[in-house]
mmCIF file of C-alpha atoms in Angstrom:
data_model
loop_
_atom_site.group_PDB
_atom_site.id
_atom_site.type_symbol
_atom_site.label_atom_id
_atom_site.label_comp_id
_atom_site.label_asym_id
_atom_site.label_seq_id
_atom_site.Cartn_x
_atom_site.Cartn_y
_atom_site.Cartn_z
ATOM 1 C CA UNK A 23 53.791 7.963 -3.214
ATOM 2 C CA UNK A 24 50.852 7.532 -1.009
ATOM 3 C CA UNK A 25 49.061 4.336 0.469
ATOM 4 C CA UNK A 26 46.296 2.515 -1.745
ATOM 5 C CA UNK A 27 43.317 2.564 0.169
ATOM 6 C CA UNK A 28 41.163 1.090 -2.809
ATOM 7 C CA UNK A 29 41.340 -1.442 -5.647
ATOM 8 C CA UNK A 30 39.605 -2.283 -8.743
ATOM 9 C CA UNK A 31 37.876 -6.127 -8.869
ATOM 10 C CA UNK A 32 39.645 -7.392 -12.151
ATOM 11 C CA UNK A 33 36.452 -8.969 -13.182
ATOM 12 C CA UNK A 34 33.998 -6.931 -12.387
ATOM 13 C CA UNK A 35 35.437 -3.374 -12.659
ATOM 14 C CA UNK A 36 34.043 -2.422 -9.041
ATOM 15 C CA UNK A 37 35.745 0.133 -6.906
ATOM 16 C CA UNK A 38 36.528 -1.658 -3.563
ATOM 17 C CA UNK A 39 37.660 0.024 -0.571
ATOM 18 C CA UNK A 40 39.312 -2.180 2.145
ATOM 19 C CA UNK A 41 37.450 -1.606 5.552
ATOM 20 C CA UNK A 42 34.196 -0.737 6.278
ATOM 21 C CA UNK A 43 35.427 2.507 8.086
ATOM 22 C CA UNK A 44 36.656 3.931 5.274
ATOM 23 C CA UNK A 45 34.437 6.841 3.542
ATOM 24 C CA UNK A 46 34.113 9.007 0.248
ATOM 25 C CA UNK A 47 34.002 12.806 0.161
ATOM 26 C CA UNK A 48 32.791 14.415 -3.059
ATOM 27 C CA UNK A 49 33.795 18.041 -2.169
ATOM 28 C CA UNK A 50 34.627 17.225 1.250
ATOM 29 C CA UNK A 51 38.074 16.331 2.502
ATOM 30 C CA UNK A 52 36.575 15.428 6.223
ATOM 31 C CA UNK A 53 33.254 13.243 5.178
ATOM 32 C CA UNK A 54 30.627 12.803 8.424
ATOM 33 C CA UNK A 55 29.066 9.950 6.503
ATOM 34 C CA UNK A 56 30.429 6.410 4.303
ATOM 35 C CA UNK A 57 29.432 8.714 0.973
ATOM 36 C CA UNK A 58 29.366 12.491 1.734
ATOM 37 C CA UNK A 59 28.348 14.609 -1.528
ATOM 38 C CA UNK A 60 29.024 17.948 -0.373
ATOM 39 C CA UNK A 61 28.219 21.287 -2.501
ATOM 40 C CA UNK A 62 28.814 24.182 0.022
ATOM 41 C CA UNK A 63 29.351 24.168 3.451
ATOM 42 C CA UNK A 64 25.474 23.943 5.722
ATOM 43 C CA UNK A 65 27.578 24.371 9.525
ATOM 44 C CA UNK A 66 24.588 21.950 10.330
ATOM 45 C CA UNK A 67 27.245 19.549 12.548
ATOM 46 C CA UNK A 68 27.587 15.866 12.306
ATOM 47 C CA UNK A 69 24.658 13.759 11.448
ATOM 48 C CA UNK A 70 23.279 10.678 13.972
ATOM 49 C CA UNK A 71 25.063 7.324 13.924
ATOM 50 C CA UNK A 72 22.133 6.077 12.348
ATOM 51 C CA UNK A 73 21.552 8.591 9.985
ATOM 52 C CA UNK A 74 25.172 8.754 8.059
ATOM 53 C CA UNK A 75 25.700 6.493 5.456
ATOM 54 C CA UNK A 76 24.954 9.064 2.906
ATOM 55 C CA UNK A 77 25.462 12.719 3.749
ATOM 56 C CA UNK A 78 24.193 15.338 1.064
ATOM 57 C CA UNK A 79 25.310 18.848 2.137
ATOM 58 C CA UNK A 80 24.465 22.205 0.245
ATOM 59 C CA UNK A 81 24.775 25.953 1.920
ATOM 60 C CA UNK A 82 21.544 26.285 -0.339
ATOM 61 C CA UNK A 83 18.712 24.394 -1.500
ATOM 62 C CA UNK A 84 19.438 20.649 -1.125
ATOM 63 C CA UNK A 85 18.312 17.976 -3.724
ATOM 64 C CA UNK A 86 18.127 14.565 -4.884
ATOM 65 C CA UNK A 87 16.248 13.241 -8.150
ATOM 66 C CA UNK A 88 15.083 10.279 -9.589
ATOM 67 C CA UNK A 89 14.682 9.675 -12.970
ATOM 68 C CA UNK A 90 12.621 6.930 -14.996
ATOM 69 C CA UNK A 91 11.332 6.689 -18.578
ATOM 70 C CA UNK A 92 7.237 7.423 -18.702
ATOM 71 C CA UNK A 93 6.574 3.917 -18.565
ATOM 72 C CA UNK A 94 8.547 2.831 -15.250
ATOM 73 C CA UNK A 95 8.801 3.804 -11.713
ATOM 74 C CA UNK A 96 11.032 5.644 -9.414
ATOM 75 C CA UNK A 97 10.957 3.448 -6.008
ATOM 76 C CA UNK A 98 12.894 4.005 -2.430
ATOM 77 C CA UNK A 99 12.372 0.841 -0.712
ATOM 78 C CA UNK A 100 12.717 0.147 3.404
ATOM 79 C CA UNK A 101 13.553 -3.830 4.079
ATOM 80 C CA UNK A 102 15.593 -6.336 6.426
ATOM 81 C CA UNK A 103 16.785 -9.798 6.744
ATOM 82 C CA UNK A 104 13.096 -10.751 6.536
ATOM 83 C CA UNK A 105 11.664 -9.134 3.513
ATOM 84 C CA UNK A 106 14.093 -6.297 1.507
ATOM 85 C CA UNK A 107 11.239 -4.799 0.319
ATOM 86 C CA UNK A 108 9.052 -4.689 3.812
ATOM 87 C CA UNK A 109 8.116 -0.867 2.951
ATOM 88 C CA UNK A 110 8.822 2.027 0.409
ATOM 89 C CA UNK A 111 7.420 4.644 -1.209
ATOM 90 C CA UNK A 112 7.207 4.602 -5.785
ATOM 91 C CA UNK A 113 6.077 7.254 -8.182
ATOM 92 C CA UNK A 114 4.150 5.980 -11.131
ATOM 93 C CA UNK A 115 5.323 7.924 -14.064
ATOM 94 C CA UNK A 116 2.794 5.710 -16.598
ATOM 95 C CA UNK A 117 -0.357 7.294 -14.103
ATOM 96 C CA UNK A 118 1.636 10.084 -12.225
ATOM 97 C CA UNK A 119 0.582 8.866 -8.885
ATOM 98 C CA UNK A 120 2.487 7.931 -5.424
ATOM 99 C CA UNK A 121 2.254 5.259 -3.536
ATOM 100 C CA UNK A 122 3.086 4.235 0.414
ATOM 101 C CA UNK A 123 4.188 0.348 0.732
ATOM 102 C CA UNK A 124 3.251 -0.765 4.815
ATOM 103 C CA UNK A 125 4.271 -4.487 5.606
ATOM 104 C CA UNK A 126 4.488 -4.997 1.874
ATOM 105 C CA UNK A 127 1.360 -3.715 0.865
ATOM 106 C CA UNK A 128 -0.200 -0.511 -0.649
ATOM 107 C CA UNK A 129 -1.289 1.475 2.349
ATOM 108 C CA UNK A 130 -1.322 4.868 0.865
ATOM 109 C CA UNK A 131 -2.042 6.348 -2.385
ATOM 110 C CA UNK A 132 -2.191 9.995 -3.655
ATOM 111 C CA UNK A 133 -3.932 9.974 -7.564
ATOM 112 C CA UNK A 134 -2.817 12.248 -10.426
ATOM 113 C CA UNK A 135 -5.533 14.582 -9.486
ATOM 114 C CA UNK A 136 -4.281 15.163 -5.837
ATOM 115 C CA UNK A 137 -6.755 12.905 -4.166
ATOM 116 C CA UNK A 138 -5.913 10.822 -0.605
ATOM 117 C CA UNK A 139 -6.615 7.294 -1.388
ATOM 118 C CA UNK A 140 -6.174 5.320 2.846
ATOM 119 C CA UNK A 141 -6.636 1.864 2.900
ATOM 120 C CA UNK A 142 -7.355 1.605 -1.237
ATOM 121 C CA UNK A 143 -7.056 2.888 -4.940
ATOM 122 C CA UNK A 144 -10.169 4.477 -5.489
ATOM 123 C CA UNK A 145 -9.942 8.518 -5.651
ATOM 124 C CA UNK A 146 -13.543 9.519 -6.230
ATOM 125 C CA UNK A 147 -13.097 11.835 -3.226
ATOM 126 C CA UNK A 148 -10.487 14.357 -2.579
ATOM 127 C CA UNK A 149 -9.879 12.334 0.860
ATOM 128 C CA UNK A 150 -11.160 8.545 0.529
ATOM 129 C CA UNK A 151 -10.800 5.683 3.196
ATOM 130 C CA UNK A 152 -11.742 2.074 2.707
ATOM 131 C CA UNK A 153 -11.897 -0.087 5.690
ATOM 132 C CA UNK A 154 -12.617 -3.503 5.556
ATOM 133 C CA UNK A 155 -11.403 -4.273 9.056
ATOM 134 C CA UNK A 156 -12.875 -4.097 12.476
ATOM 135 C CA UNK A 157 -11.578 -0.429 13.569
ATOM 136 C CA UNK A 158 -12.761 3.136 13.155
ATOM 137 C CA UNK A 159 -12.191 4.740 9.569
ATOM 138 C CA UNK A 160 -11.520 7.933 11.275
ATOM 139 C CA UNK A 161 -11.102 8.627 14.904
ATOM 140 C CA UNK A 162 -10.290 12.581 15.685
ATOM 141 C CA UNK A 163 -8.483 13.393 19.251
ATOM 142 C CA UNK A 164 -8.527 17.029 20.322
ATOM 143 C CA UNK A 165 -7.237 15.927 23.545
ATOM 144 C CA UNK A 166 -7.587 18.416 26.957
ATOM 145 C CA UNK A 167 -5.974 21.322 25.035
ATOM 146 C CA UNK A 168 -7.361 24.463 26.361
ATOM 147 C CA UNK A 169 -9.470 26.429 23.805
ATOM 148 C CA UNK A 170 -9.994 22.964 21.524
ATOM 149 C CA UNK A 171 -13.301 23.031 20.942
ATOM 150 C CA UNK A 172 -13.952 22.468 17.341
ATOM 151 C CA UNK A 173 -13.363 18.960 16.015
ATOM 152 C CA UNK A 174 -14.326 18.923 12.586
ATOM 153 C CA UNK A 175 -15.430 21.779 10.005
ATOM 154 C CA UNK A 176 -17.162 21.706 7.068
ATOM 155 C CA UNK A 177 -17.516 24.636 4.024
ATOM 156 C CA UNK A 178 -19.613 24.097 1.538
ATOM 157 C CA UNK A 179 -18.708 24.853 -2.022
ATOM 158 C CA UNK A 180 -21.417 27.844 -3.131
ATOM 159 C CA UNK A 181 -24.839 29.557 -2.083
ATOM 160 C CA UNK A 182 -26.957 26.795 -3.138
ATOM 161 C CA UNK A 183 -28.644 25.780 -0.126
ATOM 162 C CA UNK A 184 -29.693 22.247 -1.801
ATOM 163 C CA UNK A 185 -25.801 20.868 -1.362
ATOM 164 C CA UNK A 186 -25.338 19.110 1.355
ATOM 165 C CA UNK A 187 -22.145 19.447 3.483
ATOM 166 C CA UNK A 188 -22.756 15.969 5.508
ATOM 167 C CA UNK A 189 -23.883 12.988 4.357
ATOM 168 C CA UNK A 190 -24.022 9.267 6.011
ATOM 169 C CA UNK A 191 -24.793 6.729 3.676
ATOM 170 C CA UNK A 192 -25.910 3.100 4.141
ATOM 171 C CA UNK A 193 -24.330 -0.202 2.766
ATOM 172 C CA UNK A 194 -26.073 0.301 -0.746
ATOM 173 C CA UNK A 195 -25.053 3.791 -0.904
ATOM 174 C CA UNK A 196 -28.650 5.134 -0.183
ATOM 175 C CA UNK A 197 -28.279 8.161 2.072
ATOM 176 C CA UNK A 198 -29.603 8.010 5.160
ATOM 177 C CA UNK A 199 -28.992 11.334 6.806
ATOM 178 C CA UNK A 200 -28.023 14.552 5.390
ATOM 179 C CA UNK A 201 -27.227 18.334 6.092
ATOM 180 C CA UNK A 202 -27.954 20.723 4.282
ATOM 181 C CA UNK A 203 -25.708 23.968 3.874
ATOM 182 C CA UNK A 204 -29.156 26.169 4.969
ATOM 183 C CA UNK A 205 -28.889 24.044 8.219
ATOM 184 C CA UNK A 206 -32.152 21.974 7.219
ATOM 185 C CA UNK A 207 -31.302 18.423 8.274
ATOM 186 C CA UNK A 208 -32.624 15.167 6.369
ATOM 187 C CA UNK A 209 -32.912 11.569 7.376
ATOM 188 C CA UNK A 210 -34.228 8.370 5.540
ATOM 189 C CA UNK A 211 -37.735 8.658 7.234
ATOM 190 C CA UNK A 212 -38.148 12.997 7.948
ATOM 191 C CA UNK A 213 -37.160 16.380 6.685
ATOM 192 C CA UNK A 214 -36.556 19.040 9.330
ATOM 193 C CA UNK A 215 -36.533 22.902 8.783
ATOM 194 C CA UNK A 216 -35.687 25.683 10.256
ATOM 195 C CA UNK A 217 -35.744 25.428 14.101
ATOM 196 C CA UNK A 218 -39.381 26.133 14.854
ATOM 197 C CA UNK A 219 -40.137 23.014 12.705
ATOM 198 C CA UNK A 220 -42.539 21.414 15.717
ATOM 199 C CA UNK A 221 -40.667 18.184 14.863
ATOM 200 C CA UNK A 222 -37.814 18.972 16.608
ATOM 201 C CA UNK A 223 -39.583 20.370 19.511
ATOM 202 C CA UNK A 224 -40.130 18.503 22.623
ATOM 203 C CA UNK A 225 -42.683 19.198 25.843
ATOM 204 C CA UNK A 226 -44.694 22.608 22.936
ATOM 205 C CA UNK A 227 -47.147 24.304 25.945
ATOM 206 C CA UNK A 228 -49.408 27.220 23.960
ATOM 207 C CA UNK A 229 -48.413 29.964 24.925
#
């Protein structure tokens, strides 16, 4: 005995509803969004204006899943009137990797084996940047926090005082300067030791 507030498109079979103010409560007789899926109740409040077309609520763990077949992709993608796929983020299932789409292009990557691939695709480093522009490949901040000393720290992986923790390599991939984890130090032209090497001395007066 109620009012319709939906119909059913006799050609297509889609469920219509007749204003865009209207909204869809699964679980929820009040929804604070267009589609609110609702599984217990969170007290969390009523969600931004920009931030409520879909609602998921849980008073436990909350979840969404995609699924695809091994050979396909699970993609979320970010567009407007321009370009509907501007940005997004997939998940390779035939590779098992994750990409980050920027202005319609692969910015991002993280490989199968957990490796940070910024700029490009190839993971032979846990953490690997490729910059074929003008700007720095990394630039680290510490800003005037009090007691920020320490910019950037390096552990070595064992004892064996041959590996070396820093390296700076040249266009062909020759390295030109190197630390060792001993604390010797090597360049393309010297060697230096520990730090009574005379090398690295300046102004030596006999004693």
């Amino acid at each position: 005995g109620g009012t319709t507030l939906h119909r059913v498109h006799e050609d297509t079979g889609n469920l219509i509803l007749p204003t865009e103010d209207c909204k869809v409560g699964i679980g929820e007789e009040a929804p604070l969004g267009h589609l609110h899926v609702k599984k217990g109740e969170s007290n969390c409040g009523t969600p931004a204006g920009d931030r409520d077309l879909i609602v998921l609520e849980s008073n436990g763990t909350c979840g969404m899943s995609f699924f695809a077949n091994t050979a396909s992709t699970c993609n979320i993608s970010f567009g407007d009137q321009d370009d509907i796929d501007i940005g997004g983020i997939s998940y390779h299932n035939n590779g098992n990797y994750l990409r980050w789409i920027v202005n319609a292009a692969e910015r991002m990557r993280i490989a199968s084996g957990g490796q940070l691939c910024v700029g490009g695709t190839t993971a032979n480093a846990k953490v690997y940047i490729t910059n074929a522009g003008s700007e720095s490949g990394l630039y680290v901040d510490m800003g005037s926090a009090a007691g920020s000393e320490v910019v950037l720290i390096l552990k070595a992986p064992s004892d064996t005082s041959t590996v070396g923790t820093l390296q700076q390599l040249d266009h062909a991939a020759n390295i030109v300067f190197r630390t060792m984890q001993n604390g010797n130090v090597q360049s393309a032209n010297n060697s230096y030791g520990s730090i009574s090497d005379r090398k690295i001395k300046k102004d030596i007066v006999d004693a």
